[in-house]
Short mmCIF file of N, CA and C in Angstrom, two decimals:
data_model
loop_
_atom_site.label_atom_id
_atom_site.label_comp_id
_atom_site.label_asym_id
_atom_site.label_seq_id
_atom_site.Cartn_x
_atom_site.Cartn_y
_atom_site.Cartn_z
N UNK A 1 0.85 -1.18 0.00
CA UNK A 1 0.00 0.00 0.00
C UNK A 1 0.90 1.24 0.00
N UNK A 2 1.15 1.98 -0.90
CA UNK A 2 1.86 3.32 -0.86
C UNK A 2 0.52 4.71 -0.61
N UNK A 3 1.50 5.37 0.40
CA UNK A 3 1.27 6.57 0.49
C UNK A 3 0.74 7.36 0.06
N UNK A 4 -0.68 7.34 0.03
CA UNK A 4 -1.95 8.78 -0.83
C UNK A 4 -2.26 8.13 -1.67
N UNK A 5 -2.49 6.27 -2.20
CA UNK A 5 -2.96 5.99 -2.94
C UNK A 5 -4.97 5.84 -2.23
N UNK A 6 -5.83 5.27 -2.71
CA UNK A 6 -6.83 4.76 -2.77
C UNK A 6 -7.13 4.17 -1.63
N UNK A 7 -5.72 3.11 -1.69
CA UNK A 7 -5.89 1.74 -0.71
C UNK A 7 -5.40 1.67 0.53
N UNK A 8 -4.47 3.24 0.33
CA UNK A 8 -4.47 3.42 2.22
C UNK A 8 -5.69 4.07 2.66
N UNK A 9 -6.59 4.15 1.84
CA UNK A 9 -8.17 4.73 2.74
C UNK A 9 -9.16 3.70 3.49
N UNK A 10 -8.60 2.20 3.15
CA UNK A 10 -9.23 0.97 3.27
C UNK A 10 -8.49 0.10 4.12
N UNK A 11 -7.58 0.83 4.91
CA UNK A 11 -6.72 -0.14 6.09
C UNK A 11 -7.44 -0.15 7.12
N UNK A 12 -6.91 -1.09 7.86
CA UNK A 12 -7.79 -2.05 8.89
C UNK A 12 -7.92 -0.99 10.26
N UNK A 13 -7.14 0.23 10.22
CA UNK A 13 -7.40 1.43 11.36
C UNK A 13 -8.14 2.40 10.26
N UNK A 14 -8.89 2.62 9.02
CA UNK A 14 -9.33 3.68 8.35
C UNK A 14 -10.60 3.96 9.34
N UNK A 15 -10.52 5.45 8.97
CA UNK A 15 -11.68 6.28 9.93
C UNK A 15 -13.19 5.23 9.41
N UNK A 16 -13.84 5.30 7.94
CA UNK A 16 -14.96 4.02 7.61
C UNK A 16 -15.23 2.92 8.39
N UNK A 17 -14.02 2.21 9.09
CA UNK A 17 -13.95 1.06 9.73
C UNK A 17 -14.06 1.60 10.92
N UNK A 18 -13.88 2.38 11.34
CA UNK A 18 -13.75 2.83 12.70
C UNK A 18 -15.28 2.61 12.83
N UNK A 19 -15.71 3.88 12.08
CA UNK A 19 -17.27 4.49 12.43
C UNK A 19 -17.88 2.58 12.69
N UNK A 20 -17.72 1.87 11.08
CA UNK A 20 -18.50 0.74 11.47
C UNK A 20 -18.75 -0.25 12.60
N UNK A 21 -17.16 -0.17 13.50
CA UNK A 21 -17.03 -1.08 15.00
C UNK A 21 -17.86 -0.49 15.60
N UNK A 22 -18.18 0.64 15.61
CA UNK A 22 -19.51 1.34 16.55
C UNK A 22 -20.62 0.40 16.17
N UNK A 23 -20.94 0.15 14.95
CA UNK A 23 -22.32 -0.31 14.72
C UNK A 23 -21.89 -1.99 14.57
N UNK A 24 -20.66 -2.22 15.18
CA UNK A 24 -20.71 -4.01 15.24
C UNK A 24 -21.48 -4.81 16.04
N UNK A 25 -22.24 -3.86 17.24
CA UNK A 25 -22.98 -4.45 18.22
C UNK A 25 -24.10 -3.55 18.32
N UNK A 26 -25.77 -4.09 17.55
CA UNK A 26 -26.84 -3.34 17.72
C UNK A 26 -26.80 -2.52 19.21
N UNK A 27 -25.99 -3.13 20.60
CA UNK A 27 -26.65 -2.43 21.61
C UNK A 27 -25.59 -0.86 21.77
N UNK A 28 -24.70 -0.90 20.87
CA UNK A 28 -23.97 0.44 21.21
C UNK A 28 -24.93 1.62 20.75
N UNK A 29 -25.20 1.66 19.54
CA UNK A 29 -25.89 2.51 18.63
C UNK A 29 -27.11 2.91 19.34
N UNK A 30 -27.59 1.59 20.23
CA UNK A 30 -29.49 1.67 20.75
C UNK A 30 -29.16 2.80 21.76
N UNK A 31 -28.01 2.06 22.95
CA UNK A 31 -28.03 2.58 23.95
C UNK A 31 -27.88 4.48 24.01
N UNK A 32 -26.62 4.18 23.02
CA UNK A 32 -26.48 6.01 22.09
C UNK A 32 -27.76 6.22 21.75
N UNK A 33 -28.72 5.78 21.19
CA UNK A 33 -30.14 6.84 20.81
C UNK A 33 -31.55 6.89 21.83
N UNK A 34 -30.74 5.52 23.00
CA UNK A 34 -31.79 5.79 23.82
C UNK A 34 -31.62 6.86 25.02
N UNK A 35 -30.17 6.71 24.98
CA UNK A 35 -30.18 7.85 26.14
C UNK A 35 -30.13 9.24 25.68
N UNK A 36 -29.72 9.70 24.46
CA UNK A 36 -30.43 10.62 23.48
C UNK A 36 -31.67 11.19 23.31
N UNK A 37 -32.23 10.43 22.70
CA UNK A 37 -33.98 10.84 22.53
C UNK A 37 -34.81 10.13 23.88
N UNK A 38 -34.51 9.44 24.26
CA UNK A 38 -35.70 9.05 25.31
C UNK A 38 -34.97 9.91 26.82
N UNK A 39 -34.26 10.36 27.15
CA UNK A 39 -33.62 10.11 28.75
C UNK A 39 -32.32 11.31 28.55
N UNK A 40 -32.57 12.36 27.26
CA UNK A 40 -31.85 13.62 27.53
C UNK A 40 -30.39 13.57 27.89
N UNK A 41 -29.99 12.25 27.84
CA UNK A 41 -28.60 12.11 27.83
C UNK A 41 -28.28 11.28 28.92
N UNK A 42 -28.94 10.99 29.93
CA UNK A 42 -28.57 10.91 31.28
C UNK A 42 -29.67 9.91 31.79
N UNK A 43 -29.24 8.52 32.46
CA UNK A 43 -30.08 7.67 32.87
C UNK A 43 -29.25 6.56 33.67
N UNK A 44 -30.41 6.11 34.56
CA UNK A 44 -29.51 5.06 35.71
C UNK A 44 -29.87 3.76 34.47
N UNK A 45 -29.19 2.78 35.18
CA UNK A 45 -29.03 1.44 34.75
C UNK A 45 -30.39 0.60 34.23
N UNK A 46 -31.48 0.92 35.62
CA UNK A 46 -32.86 0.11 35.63
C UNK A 46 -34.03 0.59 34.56
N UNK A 47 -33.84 2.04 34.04
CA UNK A 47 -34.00 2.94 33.11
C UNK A 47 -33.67 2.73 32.13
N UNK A 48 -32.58 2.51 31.65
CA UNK A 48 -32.08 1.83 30.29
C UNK A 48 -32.40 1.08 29.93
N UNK A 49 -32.26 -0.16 31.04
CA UNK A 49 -32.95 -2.10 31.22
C UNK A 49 -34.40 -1.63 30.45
N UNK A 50 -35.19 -1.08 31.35
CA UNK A 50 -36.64 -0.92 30.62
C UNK A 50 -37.08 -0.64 29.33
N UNK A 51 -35.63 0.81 29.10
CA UNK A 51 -36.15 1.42 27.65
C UNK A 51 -35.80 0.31 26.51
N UNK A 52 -34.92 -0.31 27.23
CA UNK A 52 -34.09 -1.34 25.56
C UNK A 52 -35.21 -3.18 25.68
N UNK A 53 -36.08 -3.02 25.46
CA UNK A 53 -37.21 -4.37 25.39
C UNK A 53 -35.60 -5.24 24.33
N UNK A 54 -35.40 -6.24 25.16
CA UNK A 54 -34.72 -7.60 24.18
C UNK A 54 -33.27 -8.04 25.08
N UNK A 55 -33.00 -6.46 25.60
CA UNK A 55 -31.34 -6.95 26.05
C UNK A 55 -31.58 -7.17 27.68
N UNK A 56 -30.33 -8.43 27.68
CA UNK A 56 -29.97 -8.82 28.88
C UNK A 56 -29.55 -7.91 29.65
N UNK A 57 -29.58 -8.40 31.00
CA UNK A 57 -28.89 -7.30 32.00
C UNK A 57 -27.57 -7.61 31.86
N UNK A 58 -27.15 -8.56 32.07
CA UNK A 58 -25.60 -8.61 31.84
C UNK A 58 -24.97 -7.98 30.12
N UNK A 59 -25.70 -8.20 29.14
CA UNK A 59 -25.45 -7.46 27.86
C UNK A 59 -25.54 -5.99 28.12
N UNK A 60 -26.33 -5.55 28.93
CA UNK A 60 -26.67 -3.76 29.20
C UNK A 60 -25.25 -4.16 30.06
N UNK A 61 -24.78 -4.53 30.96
CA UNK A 61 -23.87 -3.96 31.90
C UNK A 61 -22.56 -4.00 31.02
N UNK A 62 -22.12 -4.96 30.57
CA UNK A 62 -21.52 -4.99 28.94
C UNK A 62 -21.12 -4.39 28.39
N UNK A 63 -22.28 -3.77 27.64
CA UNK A 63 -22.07 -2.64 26.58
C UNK A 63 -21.83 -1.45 27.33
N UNK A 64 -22.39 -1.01 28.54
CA UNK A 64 -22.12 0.20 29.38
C UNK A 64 -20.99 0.50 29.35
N UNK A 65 -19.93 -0.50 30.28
CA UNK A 65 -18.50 -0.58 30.41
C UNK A 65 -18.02 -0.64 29.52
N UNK A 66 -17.92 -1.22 28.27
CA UNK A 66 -17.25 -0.95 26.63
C UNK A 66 -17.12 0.72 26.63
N UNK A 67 -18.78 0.83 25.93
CA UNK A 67 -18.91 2.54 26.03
C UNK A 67 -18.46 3.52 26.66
N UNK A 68 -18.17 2.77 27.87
CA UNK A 68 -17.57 3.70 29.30
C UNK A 68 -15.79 3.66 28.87
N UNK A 69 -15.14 2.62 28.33
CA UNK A 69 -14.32 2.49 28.15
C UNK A 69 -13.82 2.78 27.28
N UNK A 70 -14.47 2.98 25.98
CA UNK A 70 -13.70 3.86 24.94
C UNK A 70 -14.46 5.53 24.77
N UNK A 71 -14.72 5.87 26.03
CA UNK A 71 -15.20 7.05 26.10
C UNK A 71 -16.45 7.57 25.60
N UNK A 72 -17.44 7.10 25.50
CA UNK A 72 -18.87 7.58 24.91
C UNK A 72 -19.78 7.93 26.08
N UNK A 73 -19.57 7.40 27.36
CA UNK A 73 -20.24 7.33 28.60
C UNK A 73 -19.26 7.83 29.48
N UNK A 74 -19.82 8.52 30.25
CA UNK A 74 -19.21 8.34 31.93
C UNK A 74 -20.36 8.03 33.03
N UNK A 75 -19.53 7.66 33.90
CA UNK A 75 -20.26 6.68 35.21
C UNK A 75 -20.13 7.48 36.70
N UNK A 76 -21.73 8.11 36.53
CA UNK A 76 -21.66 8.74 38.26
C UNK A 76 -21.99 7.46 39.44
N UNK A 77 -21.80 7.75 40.48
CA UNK A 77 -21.76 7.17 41.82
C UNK A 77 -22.45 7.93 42.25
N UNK A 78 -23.58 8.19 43.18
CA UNK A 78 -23.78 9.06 43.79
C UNK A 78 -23.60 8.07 44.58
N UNK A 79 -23.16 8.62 46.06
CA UNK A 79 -23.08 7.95 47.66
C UNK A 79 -24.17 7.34 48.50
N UNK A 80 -25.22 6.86 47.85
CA UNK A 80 -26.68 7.14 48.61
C UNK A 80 -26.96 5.37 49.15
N UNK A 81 -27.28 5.23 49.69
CA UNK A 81 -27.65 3.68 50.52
C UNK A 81 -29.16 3.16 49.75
N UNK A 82 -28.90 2.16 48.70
CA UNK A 82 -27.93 1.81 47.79
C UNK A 82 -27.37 2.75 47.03
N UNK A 83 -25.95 2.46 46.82
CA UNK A 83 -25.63 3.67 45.83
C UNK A 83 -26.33 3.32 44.42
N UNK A 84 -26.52 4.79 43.49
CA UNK A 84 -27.10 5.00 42.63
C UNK A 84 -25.85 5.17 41.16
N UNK A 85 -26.34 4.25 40.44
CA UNK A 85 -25.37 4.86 39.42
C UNK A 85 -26.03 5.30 38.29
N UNK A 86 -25.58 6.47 37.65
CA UNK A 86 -25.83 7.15 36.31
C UNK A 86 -25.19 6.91 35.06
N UNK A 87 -25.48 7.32 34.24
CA UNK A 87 -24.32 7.30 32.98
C UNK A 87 -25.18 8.22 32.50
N UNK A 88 -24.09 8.76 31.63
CA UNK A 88 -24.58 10.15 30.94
C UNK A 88 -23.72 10.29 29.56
N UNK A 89 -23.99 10.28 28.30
CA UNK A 89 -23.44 10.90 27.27
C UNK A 89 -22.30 12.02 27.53
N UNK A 90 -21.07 11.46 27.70
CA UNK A 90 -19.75 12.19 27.18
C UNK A 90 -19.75 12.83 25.82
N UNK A 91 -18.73 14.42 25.81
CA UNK A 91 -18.99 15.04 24.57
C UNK A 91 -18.49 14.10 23.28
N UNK A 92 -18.08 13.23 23.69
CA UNK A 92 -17.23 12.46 22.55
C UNK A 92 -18.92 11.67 22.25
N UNK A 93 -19.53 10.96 22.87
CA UNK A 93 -21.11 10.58 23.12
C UNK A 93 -21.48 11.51 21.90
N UNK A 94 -21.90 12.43 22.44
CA UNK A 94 -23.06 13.49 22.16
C UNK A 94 -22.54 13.48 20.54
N UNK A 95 -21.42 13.68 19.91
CA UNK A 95 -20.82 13.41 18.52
C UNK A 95 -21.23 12.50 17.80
N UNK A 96 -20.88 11.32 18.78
CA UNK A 96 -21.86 10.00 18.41
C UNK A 96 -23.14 9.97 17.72
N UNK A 97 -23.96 10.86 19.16
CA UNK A 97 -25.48 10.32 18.44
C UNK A 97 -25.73 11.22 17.11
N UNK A 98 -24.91 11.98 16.61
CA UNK A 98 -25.24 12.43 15.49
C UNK A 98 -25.52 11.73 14.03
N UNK A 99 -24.91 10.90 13.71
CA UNK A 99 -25.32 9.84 12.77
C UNK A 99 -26.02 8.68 13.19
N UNK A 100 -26.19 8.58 14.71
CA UNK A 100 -26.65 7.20 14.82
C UNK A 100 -28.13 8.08 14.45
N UNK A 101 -28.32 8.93 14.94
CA UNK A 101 -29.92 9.92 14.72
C UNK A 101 -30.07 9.49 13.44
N UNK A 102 -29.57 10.12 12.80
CA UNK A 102 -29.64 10.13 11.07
C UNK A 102 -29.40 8.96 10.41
N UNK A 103 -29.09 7.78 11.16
CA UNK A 103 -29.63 6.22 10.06
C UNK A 103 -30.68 5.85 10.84
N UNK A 104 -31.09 6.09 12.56
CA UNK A 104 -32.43 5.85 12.75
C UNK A 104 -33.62 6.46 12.21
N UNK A 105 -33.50 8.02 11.64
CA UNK A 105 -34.18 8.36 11.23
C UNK A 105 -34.37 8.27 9.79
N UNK A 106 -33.47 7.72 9.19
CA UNK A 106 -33.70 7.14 7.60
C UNK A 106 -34.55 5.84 7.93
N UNK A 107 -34.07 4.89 8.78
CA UNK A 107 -34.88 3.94 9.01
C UNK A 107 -36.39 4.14 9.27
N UNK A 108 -36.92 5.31 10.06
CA UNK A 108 -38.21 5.38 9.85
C UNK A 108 -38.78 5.58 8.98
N UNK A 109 -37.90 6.48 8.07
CA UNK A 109 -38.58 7.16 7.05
C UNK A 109 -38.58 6.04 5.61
N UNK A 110 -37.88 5.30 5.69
CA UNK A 110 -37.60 3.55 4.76
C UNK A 110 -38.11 2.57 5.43
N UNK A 111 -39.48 2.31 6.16
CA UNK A 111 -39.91 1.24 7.01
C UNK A 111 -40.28 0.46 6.25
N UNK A 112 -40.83 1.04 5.07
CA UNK A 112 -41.44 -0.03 4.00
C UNK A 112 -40.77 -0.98 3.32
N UNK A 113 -39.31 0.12 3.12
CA UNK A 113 -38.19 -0.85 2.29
C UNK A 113 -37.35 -2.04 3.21
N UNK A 114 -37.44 -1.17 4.41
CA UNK A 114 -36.80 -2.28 5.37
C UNK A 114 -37.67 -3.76 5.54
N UNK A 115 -38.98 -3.40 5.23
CA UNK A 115 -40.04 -4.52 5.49
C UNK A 115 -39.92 -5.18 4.12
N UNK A 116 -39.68 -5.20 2.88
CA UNK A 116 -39.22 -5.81 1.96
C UNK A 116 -37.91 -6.70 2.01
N UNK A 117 -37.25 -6.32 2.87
CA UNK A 117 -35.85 -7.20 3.06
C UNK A 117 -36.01 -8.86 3.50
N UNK A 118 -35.37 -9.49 3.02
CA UNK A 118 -35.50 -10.99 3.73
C UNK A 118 -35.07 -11.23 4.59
N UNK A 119 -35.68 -11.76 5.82
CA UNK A 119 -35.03 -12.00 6.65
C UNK A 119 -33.98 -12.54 6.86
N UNK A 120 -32.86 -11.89 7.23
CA UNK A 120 -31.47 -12.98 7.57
C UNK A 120 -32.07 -14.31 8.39
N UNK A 121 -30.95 -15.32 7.80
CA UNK A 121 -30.82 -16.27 8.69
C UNK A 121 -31.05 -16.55 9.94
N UNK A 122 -30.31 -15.68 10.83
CA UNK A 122 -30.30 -15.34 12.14
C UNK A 122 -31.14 -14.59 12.70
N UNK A 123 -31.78 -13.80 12.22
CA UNK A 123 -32.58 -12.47 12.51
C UNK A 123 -33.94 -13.29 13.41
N UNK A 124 -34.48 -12.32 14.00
CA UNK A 124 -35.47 -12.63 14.96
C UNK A 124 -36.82 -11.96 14.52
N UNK A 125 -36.46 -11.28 13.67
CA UNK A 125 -38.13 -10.51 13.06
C UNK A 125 -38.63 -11.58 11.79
N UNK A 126 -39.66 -11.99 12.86
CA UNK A 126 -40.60 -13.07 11.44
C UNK A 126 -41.15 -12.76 10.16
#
């Protein structure tokens, strides 16, 4: 691969690939648009559990700590008996939900075409 050709735009660190590891796991993208549009950025754990109908609690705790870990989330404590924890959209977050908005909202606006698709193999929508 030389230098300013084509095919250094298609290496295995290119920004394209990047964006896509975000969307390698449906619950990164959800959790980004649920605490977005439903919960203003900011929501405890049992709150999330509710808003996301399908995912495990151990998959929510999961994806939290990922997110938390490559910076999209941060994690309050408040001190309270039980303690309470938050997460809230980091500005690196808030960047985030900007395209995840804009393929959820293509998706509404393509429900029909999406309902033409065949179901994958794997897929869970009958």
């Amino acid at each position: 691969m030389q230098p300013g050709t084509p095919d250094e735009e298609w290496r295995e660190d290119c920004a394209p690939r990047r964006v896509l590891e975000l969307f390698a796991t449906k619950w990164t993208s959800m959790v980004l648009h649920t605490l977005h549009a439903r919960h203003g950025g900011v929501a405890r754990t049992g709150v999330l559990q509710r808003s996301l109908p399908g995912i495990s609690k151990k998959m929510l705790t999961q994806t939290l700590r990922d997110m938390e870990g490559s910076g999209l989330l941060t994690r309050h404590v408040q001190s309270t008996m039980p303690p309470m924890v938050e997460y809230r959209l980091s500005d690196l977050g808030q960047r985030f939900v900007e395209p995840v908005e804009l393929l959820y909202g293509w998706g509404r606006d393509n429900a029909d075409a999406l309902d033409r698709l065949a179901p994958r193999p794997r897929s869970r929508r009958a």
